[in-house]
Structure formats: C-alpha cells, structure tokens
Coordinates of C-alpha atoms in Angstrom, one line a residue:
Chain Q
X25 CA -30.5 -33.9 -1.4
X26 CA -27.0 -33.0 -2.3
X27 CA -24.9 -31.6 0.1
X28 CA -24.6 -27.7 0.7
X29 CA -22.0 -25.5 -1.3
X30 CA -20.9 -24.5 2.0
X31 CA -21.4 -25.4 5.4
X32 CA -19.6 -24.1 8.8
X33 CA -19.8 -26.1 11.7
X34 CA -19.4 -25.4 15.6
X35 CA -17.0 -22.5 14.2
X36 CA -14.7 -20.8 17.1
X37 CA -12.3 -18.2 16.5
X38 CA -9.9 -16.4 19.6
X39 CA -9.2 -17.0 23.1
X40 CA -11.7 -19.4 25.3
X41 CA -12.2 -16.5 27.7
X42 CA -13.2 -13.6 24.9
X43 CA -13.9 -15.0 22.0
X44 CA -14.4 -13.4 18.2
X45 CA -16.4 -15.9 17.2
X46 CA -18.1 -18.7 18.7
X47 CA -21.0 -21.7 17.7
X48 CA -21.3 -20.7 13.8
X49 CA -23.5 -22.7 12.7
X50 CA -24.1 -21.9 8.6
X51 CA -25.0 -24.0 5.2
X52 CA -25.6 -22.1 1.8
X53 CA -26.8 -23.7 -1.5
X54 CA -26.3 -22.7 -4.7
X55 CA -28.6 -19.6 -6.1
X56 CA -28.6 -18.7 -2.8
X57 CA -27.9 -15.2 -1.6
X58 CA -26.5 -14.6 2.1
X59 CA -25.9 -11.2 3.8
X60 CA -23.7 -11.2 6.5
X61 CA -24.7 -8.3 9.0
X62 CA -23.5 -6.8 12.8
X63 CA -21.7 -3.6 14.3
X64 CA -18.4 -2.9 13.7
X65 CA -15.5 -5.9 15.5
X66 CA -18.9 -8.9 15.5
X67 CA -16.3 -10.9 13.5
X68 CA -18.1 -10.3 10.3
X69 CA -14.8 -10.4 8.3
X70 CA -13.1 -13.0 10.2
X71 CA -15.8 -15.0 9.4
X72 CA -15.5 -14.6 6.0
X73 CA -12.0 -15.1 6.0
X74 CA -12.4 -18.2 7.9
X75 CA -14.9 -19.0 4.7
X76 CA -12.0 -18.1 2.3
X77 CA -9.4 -20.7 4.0
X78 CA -7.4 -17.5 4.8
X79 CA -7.8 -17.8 9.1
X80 CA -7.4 -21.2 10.6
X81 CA -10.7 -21.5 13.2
X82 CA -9.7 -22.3 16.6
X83 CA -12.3 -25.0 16.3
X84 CA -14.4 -26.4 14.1
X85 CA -15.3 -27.3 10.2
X86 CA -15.5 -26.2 7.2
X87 CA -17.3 -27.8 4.1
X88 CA -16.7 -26.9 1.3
X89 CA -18.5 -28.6 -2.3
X90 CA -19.0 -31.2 0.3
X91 CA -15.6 -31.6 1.1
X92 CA -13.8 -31.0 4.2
X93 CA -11.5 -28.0 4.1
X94 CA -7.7 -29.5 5.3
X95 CA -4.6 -27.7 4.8
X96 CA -4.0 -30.6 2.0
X97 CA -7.1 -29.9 0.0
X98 CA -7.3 -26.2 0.3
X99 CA -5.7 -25.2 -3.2
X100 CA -7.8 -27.3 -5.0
X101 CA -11.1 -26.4 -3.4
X102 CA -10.2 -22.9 -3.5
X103 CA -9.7 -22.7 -6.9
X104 CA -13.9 -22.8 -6.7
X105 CA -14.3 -19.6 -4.6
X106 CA -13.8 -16.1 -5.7
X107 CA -13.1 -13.5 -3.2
X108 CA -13.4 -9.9 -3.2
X109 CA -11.4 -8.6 -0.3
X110 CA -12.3 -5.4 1.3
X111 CA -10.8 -2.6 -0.3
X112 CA -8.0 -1.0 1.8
X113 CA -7.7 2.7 1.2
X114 CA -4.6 3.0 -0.5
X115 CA -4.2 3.5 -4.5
X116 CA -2.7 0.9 -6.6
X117 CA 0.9 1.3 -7.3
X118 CA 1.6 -1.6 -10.0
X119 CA 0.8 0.2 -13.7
X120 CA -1.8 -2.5 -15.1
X121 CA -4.3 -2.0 -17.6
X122 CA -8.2 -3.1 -16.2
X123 CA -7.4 -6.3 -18.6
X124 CA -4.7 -7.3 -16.8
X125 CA -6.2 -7.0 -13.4
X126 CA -8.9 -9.2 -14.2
X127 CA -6.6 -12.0 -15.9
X128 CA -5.1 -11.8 -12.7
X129 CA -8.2 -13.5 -11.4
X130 CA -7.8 -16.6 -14.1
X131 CA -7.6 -20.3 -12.5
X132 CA -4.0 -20.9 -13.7
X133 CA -2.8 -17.4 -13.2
X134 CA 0.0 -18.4 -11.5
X135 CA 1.5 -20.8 -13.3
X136 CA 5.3 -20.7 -14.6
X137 CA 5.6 -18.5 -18.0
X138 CA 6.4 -21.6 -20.3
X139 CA 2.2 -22.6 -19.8
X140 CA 0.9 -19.9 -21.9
X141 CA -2.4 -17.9 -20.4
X142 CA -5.2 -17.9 -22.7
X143 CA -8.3 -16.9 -21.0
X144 CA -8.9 -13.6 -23.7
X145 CA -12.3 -14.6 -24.2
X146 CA -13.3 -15.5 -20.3
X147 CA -11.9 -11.9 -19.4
X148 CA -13.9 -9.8 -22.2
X149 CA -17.2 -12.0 -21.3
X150 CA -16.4 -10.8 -17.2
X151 CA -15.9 -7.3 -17.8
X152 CA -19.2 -7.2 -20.0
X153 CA -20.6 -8.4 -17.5
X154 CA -19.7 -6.0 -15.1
X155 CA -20.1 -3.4 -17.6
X156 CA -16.7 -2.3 -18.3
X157 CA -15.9 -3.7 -21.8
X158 CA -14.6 0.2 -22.6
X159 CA -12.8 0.4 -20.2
X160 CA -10.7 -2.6 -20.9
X161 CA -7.3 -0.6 -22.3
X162 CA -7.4 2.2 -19.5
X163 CA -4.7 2.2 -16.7
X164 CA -6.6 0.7 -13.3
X165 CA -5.0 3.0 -11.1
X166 CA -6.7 5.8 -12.8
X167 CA -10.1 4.6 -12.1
X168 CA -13.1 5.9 -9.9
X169 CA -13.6 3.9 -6.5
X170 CA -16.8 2.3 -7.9
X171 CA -15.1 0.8 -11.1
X172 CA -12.0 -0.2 -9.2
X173 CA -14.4 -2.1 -7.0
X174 CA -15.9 -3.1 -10.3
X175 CA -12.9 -4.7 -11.8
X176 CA -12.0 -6.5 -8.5
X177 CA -15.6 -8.0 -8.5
X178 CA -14.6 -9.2 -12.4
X179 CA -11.1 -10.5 -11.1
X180 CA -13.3 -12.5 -8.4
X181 CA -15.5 -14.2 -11.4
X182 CA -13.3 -14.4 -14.1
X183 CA -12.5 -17.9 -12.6
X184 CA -16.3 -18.9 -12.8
X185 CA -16.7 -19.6 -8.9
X186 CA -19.7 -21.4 -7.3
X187 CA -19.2 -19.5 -4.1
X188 CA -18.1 -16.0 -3.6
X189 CA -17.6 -14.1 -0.7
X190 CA -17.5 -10.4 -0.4
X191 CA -16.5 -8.5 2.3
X192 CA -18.1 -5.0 2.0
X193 CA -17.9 -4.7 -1.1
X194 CA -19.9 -1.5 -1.3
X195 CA -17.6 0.7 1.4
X196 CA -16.0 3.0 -2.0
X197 CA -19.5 3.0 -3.5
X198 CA -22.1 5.8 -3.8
X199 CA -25.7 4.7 -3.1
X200 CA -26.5 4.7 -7.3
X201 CA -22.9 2.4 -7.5
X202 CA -24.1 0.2 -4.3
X203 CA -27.5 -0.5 -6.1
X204 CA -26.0 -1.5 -8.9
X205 CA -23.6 -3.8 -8.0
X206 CA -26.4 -6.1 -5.7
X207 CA -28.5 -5.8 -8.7
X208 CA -25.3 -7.5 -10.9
X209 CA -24.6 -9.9 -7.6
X210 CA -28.4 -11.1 -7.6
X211 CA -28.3 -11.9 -11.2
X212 CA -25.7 -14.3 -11.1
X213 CA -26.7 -15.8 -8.0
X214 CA -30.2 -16.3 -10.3
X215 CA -28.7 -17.0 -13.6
X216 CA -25.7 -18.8 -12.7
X217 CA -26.3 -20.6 -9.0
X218 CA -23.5 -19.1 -7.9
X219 CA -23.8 -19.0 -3.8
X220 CA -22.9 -15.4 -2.8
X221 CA -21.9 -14.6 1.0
X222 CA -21.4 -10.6 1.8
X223 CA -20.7 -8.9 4.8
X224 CA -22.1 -5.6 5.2
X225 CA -22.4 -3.2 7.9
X226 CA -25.7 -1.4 6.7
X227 CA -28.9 -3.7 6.6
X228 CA -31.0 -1.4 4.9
X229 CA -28.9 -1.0 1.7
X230 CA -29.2 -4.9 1.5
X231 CA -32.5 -6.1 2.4
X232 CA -34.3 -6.1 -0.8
X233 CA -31.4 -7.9 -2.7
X234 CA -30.5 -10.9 -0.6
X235 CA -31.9 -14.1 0.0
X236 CA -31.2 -14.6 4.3
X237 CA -29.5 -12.3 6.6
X238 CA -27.1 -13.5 9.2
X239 CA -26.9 -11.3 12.3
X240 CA -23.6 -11.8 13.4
X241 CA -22.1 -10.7 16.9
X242 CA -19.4 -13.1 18.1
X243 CA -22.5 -15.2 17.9
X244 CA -25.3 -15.9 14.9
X245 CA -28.0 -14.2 17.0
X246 CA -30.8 -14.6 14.0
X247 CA -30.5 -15.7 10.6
X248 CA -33.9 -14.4 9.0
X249 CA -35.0 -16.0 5.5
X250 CA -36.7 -13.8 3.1
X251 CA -40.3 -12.3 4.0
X252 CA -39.5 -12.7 7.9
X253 CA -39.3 -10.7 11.1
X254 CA -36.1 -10.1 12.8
X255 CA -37.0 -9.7 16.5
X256 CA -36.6 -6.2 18.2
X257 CA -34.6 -8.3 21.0
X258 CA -32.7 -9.1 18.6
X259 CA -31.2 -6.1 17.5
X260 CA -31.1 -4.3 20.9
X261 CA -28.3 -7.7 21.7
X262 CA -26.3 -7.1 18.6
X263 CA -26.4 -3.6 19.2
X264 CA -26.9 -2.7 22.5
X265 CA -29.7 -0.2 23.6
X266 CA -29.0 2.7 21.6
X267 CA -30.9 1.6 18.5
X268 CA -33.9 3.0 17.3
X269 CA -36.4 1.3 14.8
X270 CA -37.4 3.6 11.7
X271 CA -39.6 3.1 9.5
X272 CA -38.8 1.3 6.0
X273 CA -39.7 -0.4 2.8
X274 CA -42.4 -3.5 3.9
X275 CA -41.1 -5.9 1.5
X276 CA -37.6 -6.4 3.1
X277 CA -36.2 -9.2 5.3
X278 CA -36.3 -8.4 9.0
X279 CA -39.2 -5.4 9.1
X280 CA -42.1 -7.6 8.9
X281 CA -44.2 -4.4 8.0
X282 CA -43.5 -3.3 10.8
X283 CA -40.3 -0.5 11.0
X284 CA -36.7 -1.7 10.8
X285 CA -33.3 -0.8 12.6
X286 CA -30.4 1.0 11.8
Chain J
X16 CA 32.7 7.8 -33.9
X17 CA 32.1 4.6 -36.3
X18 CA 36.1 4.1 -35.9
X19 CA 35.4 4.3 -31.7
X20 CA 32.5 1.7 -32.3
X21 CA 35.1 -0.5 -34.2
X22 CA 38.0 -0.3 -31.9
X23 CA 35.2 -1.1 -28.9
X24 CA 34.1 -4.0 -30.2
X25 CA 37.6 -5.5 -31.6
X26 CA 39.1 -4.5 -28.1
X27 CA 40.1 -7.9 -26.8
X28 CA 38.6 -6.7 -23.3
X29 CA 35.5 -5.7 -24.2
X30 CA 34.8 -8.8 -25.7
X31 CA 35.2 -10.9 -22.7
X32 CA 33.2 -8.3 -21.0
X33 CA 30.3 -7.9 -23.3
X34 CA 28.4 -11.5 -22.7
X35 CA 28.5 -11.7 -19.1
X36 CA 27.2 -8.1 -19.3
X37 CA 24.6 -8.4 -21.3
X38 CA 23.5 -11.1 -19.5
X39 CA 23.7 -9.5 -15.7
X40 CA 22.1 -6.7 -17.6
X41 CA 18.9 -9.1 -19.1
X42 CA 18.6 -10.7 -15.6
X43 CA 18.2 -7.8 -13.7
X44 CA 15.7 -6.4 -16.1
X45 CA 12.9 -9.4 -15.1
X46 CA 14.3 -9.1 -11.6
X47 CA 14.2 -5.0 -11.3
X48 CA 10.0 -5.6 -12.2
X49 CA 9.9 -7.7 -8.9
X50 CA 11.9 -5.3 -6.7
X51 CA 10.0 -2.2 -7.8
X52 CA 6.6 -4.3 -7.1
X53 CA 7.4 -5.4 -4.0
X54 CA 9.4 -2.9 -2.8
X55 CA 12.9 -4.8 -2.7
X56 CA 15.6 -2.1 -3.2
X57 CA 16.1 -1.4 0.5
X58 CA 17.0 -5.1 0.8
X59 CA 18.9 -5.3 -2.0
X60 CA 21.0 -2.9 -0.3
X61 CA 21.2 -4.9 2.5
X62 CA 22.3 -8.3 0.8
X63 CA 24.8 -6.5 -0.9
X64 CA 26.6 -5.4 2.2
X65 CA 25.8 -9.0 3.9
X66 CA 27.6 -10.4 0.9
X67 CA 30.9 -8.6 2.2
X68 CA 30.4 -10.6 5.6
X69 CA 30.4 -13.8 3.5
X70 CA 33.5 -12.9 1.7
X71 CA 34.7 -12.6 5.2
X72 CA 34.0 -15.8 6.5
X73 CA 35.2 -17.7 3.0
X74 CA 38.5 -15.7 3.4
X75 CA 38.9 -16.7 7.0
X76 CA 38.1 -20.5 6.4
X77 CA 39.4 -20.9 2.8
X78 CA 36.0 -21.5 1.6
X79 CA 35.3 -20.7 -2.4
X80 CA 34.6 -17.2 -2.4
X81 CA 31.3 -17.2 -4.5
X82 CA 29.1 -20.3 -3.3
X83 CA 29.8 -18.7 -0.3
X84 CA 28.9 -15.2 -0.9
X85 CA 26.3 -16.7 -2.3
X86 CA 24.9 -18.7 0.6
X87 CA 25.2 -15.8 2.8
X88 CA 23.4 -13.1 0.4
X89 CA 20.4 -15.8 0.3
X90 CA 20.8 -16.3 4.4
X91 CA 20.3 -12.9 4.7
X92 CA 17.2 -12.4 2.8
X93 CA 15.8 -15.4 4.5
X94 CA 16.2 -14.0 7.9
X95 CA 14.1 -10.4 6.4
X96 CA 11.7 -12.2 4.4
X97 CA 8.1 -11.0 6.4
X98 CA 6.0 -13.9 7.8
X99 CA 3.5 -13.8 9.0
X100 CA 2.9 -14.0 13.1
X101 CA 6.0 -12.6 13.3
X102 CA 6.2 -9.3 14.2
X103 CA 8.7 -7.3 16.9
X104 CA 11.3 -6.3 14.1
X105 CA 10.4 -4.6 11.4
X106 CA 11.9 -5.0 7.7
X107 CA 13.1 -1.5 7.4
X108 CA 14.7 -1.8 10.9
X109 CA 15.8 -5.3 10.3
X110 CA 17.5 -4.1 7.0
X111 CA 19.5 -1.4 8.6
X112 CA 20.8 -3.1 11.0
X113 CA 21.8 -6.7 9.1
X114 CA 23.6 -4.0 7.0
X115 CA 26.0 -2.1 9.2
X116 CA 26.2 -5.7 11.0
X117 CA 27.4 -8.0 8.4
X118 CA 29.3 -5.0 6.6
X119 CA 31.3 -4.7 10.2
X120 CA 32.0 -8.4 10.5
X121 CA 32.9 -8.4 6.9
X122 CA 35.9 -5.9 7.1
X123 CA 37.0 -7.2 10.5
X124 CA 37.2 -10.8 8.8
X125 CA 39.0 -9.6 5.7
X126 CA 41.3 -7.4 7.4
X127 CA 42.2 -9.9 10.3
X128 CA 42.6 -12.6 7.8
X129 CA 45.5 -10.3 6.3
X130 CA 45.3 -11.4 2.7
X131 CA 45.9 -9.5 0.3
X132 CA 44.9 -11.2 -3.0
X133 CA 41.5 -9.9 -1.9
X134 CA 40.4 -7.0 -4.1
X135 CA 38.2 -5.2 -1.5
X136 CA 37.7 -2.1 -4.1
X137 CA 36.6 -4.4 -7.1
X138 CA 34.2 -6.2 -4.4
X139 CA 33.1 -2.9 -3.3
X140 CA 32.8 -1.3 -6.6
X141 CA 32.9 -3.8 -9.5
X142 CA 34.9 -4.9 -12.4
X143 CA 33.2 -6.7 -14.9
X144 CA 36.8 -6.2 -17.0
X145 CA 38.9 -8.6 -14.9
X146 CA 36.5 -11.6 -15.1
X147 CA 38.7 -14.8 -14.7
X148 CA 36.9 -17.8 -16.5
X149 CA 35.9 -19.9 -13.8
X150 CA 33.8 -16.9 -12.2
X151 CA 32.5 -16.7 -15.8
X152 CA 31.2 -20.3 -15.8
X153 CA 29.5 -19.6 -12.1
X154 CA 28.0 -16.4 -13.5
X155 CA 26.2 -18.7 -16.4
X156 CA 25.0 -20.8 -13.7
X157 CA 24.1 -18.5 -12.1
X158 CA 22.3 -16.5 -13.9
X159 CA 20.9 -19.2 -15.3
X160 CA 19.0 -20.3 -12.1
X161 CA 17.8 -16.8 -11.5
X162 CA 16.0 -16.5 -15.0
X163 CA 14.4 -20.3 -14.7
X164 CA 13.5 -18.6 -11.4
X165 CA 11.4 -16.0 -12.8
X166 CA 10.2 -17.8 -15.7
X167 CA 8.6 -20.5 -13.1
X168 CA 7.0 -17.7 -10.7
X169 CA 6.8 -14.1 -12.0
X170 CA 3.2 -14.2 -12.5
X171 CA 2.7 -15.5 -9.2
X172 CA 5.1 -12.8 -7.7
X173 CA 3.4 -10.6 -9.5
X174 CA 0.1 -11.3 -8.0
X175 CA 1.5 -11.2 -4.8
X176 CA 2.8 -7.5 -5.1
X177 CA -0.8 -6.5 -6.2
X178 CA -2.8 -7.8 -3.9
X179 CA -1.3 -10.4 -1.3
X180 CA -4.6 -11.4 0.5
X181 CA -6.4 -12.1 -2.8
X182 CA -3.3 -14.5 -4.1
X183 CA -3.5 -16.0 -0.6
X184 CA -7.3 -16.6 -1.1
X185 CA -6.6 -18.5 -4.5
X186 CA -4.8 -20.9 -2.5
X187 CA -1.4 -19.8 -3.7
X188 CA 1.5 -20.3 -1.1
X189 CA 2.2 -17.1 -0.9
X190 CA 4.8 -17.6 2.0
X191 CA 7.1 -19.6 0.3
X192 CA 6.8 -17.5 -3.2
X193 CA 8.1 -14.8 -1.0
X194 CA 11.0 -16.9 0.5
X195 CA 11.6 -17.9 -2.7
X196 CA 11.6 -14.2 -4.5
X197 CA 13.6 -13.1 -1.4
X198 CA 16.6 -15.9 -2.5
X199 CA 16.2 -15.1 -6.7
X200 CA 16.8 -11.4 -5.5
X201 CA 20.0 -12.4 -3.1
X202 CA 21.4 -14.0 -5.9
X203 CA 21.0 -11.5 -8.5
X204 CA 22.8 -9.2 -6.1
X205 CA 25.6 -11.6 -6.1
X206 CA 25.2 -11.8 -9.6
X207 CA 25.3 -8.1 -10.1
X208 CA 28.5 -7.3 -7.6
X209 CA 30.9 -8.6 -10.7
X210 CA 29.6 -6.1 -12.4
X211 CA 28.9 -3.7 -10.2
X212 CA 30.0 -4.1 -6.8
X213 CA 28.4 -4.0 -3.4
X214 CA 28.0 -0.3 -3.6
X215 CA 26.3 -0.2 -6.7
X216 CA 24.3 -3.0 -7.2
X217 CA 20.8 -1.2 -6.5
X218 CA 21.0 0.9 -9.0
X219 CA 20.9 -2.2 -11.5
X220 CA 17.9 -3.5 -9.6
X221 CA 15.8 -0.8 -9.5
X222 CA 16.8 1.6 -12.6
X223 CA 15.5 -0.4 -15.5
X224 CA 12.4 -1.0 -14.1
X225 CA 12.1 2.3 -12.7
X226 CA 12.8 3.8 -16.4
X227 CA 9.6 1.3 -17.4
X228 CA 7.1 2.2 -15.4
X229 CA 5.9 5.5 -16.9
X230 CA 5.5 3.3 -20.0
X231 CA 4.3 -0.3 -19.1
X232 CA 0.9 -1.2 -18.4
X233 CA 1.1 -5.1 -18.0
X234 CA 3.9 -7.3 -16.8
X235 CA 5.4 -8.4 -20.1
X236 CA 5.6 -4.7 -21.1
X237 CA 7.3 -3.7 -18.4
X238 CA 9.5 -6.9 -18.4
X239 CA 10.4 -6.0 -22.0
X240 CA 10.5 -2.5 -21.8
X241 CA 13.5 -2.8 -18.6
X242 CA 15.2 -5.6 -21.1
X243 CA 15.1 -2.6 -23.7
X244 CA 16.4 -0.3 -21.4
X245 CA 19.0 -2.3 -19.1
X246 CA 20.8 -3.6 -22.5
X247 CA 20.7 -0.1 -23.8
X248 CA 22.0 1.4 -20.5
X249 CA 25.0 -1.3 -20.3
X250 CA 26.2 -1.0 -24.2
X251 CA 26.1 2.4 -23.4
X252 CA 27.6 2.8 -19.8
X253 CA 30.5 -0.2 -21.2
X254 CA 31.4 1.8 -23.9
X255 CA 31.8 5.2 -22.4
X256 CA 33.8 4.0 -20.1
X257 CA 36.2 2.4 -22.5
X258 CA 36.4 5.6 -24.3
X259 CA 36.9 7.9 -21.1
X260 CA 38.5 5.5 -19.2
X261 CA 35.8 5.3 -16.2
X262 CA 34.8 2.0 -13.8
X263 CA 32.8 0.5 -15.8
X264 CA 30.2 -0.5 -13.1
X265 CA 29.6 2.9 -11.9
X266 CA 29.2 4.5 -15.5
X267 CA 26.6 1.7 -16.5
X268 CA 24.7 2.6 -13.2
X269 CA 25.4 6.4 -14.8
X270 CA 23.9 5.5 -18.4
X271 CA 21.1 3.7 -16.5
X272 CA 20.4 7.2 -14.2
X273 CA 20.4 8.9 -17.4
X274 CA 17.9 7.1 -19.2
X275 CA 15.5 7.2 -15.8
X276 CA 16.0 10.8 -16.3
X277 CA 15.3 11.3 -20.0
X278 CA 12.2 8.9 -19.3
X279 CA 10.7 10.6 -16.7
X280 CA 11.3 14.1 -18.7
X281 CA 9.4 12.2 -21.3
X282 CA 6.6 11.2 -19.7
X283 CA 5.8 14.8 -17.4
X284 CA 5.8 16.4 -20.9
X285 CA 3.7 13.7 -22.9
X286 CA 1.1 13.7 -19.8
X287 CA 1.3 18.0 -19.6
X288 CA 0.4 18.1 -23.0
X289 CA -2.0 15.6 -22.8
X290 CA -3.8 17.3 -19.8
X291 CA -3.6 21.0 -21.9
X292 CA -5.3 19.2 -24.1
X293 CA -8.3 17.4 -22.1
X294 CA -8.5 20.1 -19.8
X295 CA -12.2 19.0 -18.6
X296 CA -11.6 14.9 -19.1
X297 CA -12.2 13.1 -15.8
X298 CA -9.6 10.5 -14.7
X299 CA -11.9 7.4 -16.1
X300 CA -12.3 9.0 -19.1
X301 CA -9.1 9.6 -20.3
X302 CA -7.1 7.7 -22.3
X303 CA -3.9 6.0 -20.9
X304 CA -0.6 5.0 -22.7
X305 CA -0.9 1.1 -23.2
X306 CA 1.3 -0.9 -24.0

C-alpha cells in the first residue's frame, strides 16, 4: 500500500505544562474526506496550520506525499496543498476583478514578470466549477460573503492540489450556501481524489458530507469513520457537562440512530 | 500656447530635466501600486526624513553623499519592516519616532559639520533643475535596480498585500519579499528626493496610484494606469513651473493632486449615475468598471 497523502505524527504544539495540542496522531488518503471538529480554542486551527507548514510543531512530524515536511522541502511540497484560510472580517481593499483573485492561486503566481502567466484556461475551468463563470469580470470586493468565500475556494484549486485544508470555510455562509459548498467539496474529493481536511465548529452541518470526523480538544478524543457511534463520554470531555444530545438525521457519523450533540 | 510648448522643450534646462523625470516619474508609478497595497506611505515618510540623518553622517565623515543616503534610507526600512514574533513596537509608533529621530540627528550633523556647499532646501524640497551629471548616472543606476526590482517580485508583493497568510501557505518567503519591498521602497525615496525632496516625496509614492485605483481592476491596469498618470502629472507639473516660475518638485506633486482630484470627481459621478440608474441592482449583480 502506498503511503498516505498526509500523515501527522506524535504532533505537540505550546508549552509542556498547558499545551494546545498534544499526541496527534492522523493519516488521510486520497478521496478521502476529514472533518475536523471541537469547541472554540481545541486547537482546531492550529492544527491545520501546522498541516499547511504555516506553525512549526513543538514536536513531531509531518508527512506529506510521503515526504517528510523540513524547512528545505516545504516550497516544493506545498506547492501540492491548497488552503483556504478562515475568512477574517474585514473587506478587501486591493480593486481585483474575481479573475484575478483566482490566478492568484496559480502554481507559478509568483514568479518575476519576464515568465509570462498563462493559466487562462485553468482559471475559467475553476470558477465553473465553483459556479461563478459570470461572475468572472465583476470587482471581488463587491461580492456577497458566500461568493467571496467561493472565489477563495477556486483560488485554493486553481493549482490542482491533492490535499486541501479548510478552515471554516462555512463561517460567511447561510445554511443554503454552507450546503452547497460540502456538496462541491465532496465531489472533488469523489471525482478528483483530492484529500480534503476542514475544520468546523458545528458537527451537524457536516455529518452527512464527510468521510471521518476528528474530535479535537488539545487531544484527538475520537476519530469516528462513517456509519459509527461517537460515544456520549466522549462529547461530555470535549465539551464539558453542559451538552445535551438532540435528536438528528440516523444516517450521519457519530449518532448511531441514536440522538446526536450540539 | 504652441510657442510656450516650443520654448519648453528647446529650453536647455528642461532638457536635462526631462529624462531623469520621466524616469523617477515611471518608477514611482510600479512602486506607488506597492505602497498603496501595503500600506507604505507612512514609511515613506519616515525614510525620507531618515535620509536627512544619512546626509548627516556622510557630511560629517566625507562619505559620498548618495550611496550613503542610500544605505541609511534602506537601514531604516529594515529596522520597521514587521516580522513576525516580534512585537513591543509597533510600525506606526516605530515610524514616528525613527522620523523626528533621524530628522534631529540629521540637522545637528549638518549644522555642526558647518559646511555650507550643502543645499539643505534642495535636500528638503527638491530640484530636479540643478542635476550635476554624476548624480545623473547614480539616478540611472538607480532607478534601474528599483524597476529590475519590481519586475522580479511585484506579483509576489502583490500577493502578499491581498492575503499574507495564503502567500505564506504557498510556500512563498513572505519575510524576505517584505524585507526586500521595504529596501525597493527606501530607494525609490532616495530616488524621488532629487526630484522632490524629503518633504515631498510621498506625494509621488502614493498619488499615481491613488489616481488609479477608482479605475484598475488587476495589477497591470493599475500599474499602467499610474504610468499614465505619473508621466502626465510630471510633463504637466515641469512645465507649469517653467512657465510660472514655481519649484518644480512641489508643482509636479500639485499636477499629481490635481489629477487625484479630477479622478475621484470622475468616478463619484460615473458610480452616482450608475446607481440612479440600477436603483434596485444588488452589489453582485452589478456591473463593475474593468479594466
């Protein structure tokens, strides 16, 4: 069997005596789909931005394509991930058409002007795919929430990753919007084998969509495949005693049948 | 006016003036786009006045005046470039006070050095007219570096100024791109006093762009619409001052206020009339100037 897409090993993150992050074990194939899920300051985005190659773990290793993540190596393996950061509140200020925005994503982006761009035809493809061809003239800062969050997803796969990673990407999204978008991100995990890991704070929204969900507080306290039963003790560690089990959908990871938390 | 135009251009002056403006003016136009992104005009301010300190110290030790200058503009911007992990002092803070600073050790230098060849008013205020031909050559060179500077990174600057932690998460250096916008920017300052002096030298980094960005939508319009309107603003500005009789530095900085007027008069109208007539449109659905 080849080697996982991406594999974290005895991850640690802050000081010995409180840590952020401690013991993450994880490995992700291609195809496959991976929410990320735990109460607000578990470490669910430093996690992911240990993933990206943006936060040096106190401890610990990262594999990536097989390949050890080093400070030498780092460019060239992260020219494989796309990330979608999560979306600070604050409205553009550069004037860029949607077009632009996305080429921003392209692999050689950031060359020196004398290597010229190309790319028209991986851009259009992306934003069809997202389904914003119209929208490809209009000024991005003029946009709605959901189709910024849109074009950013495009800018994330305009490069044709084999792993993204998503951190909330649903927070400027209505419920319509939020559906949508897992919808477009389980397709291409399907159609393309492209690994997707996503942090999200609700469990509900995500269930149905996603191949395993992590349950992250400082610690990976379950990580439940499809079809199976997160524990009640579970939940009442990650969240404390205050949670109460409703009722929910029987097909999604984590309810069993049974009722599920929020 | 045709007979002004004339006697402009044949003016012996003017022509020794013209090329190294026009190019200060097409190197701050690709520059201006950068300090507008990242939001460089308070530290332009800040180099320019540092810049006196280095004309200090070269006085003082009988250094040459510009590689000097020079070095100490770049030293400057090195010191506020933002890193990260290192916090305590702010850049706004850290500008303010690198200005009155090096401003203050600059006159105390000068004046205790008791030269007088040193024109402190055309340092402060520019005079492209009285450009000796050695500080021509350096201001090729010069200028020279700056545009090979922004030719190798202003995409990747550019990617930086919309969205930092994504460029970081391509594995671009973003660190050093900053160091190294942070120097092109010191030295287009220095490039820019000749012209315009210390006091005056913002207005050439931030004006053309400024005037572009009710019109651009992507980096090469904007890049070309601030070429379009620096060169404009500097034929201009050059020749009403060689028919009043003004500094020329501070009436190109005047043509280039003018035309960040006119354009912004422009576009309130075009996007009033525009909103008369889409009174119902939501902001997705209507249609925005591209470029």
């Amino acid at each position: 069997m080849s080697a996982p897409l991406l594999q974290l090993h005895a991850i640690a993150f802050g000081p010995e005596g409180a840590p952020v992050l401690e013991g993450i074990e994880l490995a992700l194939d291609g195809g496959h789909f991976m929410g990320i899920v735990g109460p607000n300051g578990a470490g669910k985005s430093t996690l992911l931005s240990i993933m990206a190659g943006l936060t040096a773990a106190r401890s610990g290793t990262i594999e990536l394509f097989g390949e050890r993540l080093t400070r030498f190596n780092r460019r060239c393996l992260l020219a494989d991930v796309g990330v979608l950061n999560q979306l600070h509140d604050r409205t553009p200020r550069l004037p860029l058409s949607v077009f632009d925005v996305v080429a921003m994503g392209l692999r050689d982006y950031a060359a020196p002007l004398w290597r010229p761009l190309g790319g028209e035809a991986a851009i259009k493809a992306t934003l069809d795919e997202v389904g914003l061809s119209h929208l490809e003239k209009h000024d991005f800062r003029r946009l709605s929430g959901g189709q910024r969050q849109r074009v950013r997803l495009a800018r994330a796969l305009v490069r044709r990753p084999r792993l993204l990673l998503l951190d909330e990407p649903s927070a400027a999204l209505d419920a319509a919007s939020q559906e949508q978008l897992y919808l477009l991100l389980r397709r291409l995990a399907d159609e393309q084998q492209l690994a997707i890991v996503m942090v999200e704070h609700d469990i509900a929204a995500i269930t149905s969509h996603v191949d395993s969900v992590a349950c992250l507080n400082v610690r990976i306290h379950h990580h439940a495949q499809r079809g199976e039963e997160i524990p009640e003790q579970v939940w009442r560690d990650m969240y404390g005693d205050h949670i109460q089990i409703v009722a929910h959908d029987a097909g999604c990871i984590g309810c069993g049948g049974k009722g599920h938390a929020r | 006016m045709i007979a002004e135009l004339d006697a402009f251009l044949a003016s012996e002056t003017i022509r020794a003036a013209l090329p190294p403006t026009l190019l200060i003016a097409t190197v701050t136009s690709g520059i201006s786009v950068m300090v507008l992104a990242h939001r460089l005009s308070f530290l332009t301010v800040g180099v320019s006045h540092a810049l006196l300190a280095g004309v200090g110290v070269a006085v003082t030790f009988a250094l040459p005046l510009l590689p000097t200058a020079a070095a100490s503009g770049v030293l400057v911007a090195l010191l506020l470039t933002p890193s990260k992990g290192r916090e305590g002092l702010d850049e706004d803070a850290g500008t303010g006070m690198l200005f009155a600073g090096a401003m203050a050790l600059g006159i105390v230098l000068i004046s205790a050095a008791n030269r007088y060849d040193v024109d402190l008013f055309g340092l402060l205020f520019g005079n492209i007219l009285t450009i000796a031909e050695e500080d021509l050559r350096a201001l090729y060179w010069l200028g020279g570096t700056i545009l090979a500077g922004l030719m190798f990174a202003a995409r990747a600057w550019w990617l930086i100024a919309f969205d930092d932690t994504a460029a970081a998460a391509t594995g671009l250096p973003v660190a050093l791109y900053r160091m190294l916008l942070y120097s092109v920017v010191a030295l287009t300052v220095v490039l820019c006093v000749k012209l315009a002096g210390a006091v005056l030298t913002t207005g050439l980094l931030v004006l053309p762009a400024a005037c572009a960005w009710f019109w651009g939508r992507s980096l090469r319009a904007l890049w070309l619409l601030s070429l379009l309107f620096s060169l404009v603003g500097s034929l201009v500005g050059l020749f009403v001052s060689y028919m009043q009789d003004w500094p020329s530095g501070a009436t190109v900085v005047l043509a280039l206020c003018l035309i960040f007027i006119l354009s912004w008069g422009v576009s309130w109208l075009t996007q009033s009339v525009r909103k008369r007539a889409l009174p119902a449109a939501s902001p997705a659905s209507s249609d925005s100037a591209t470029t």
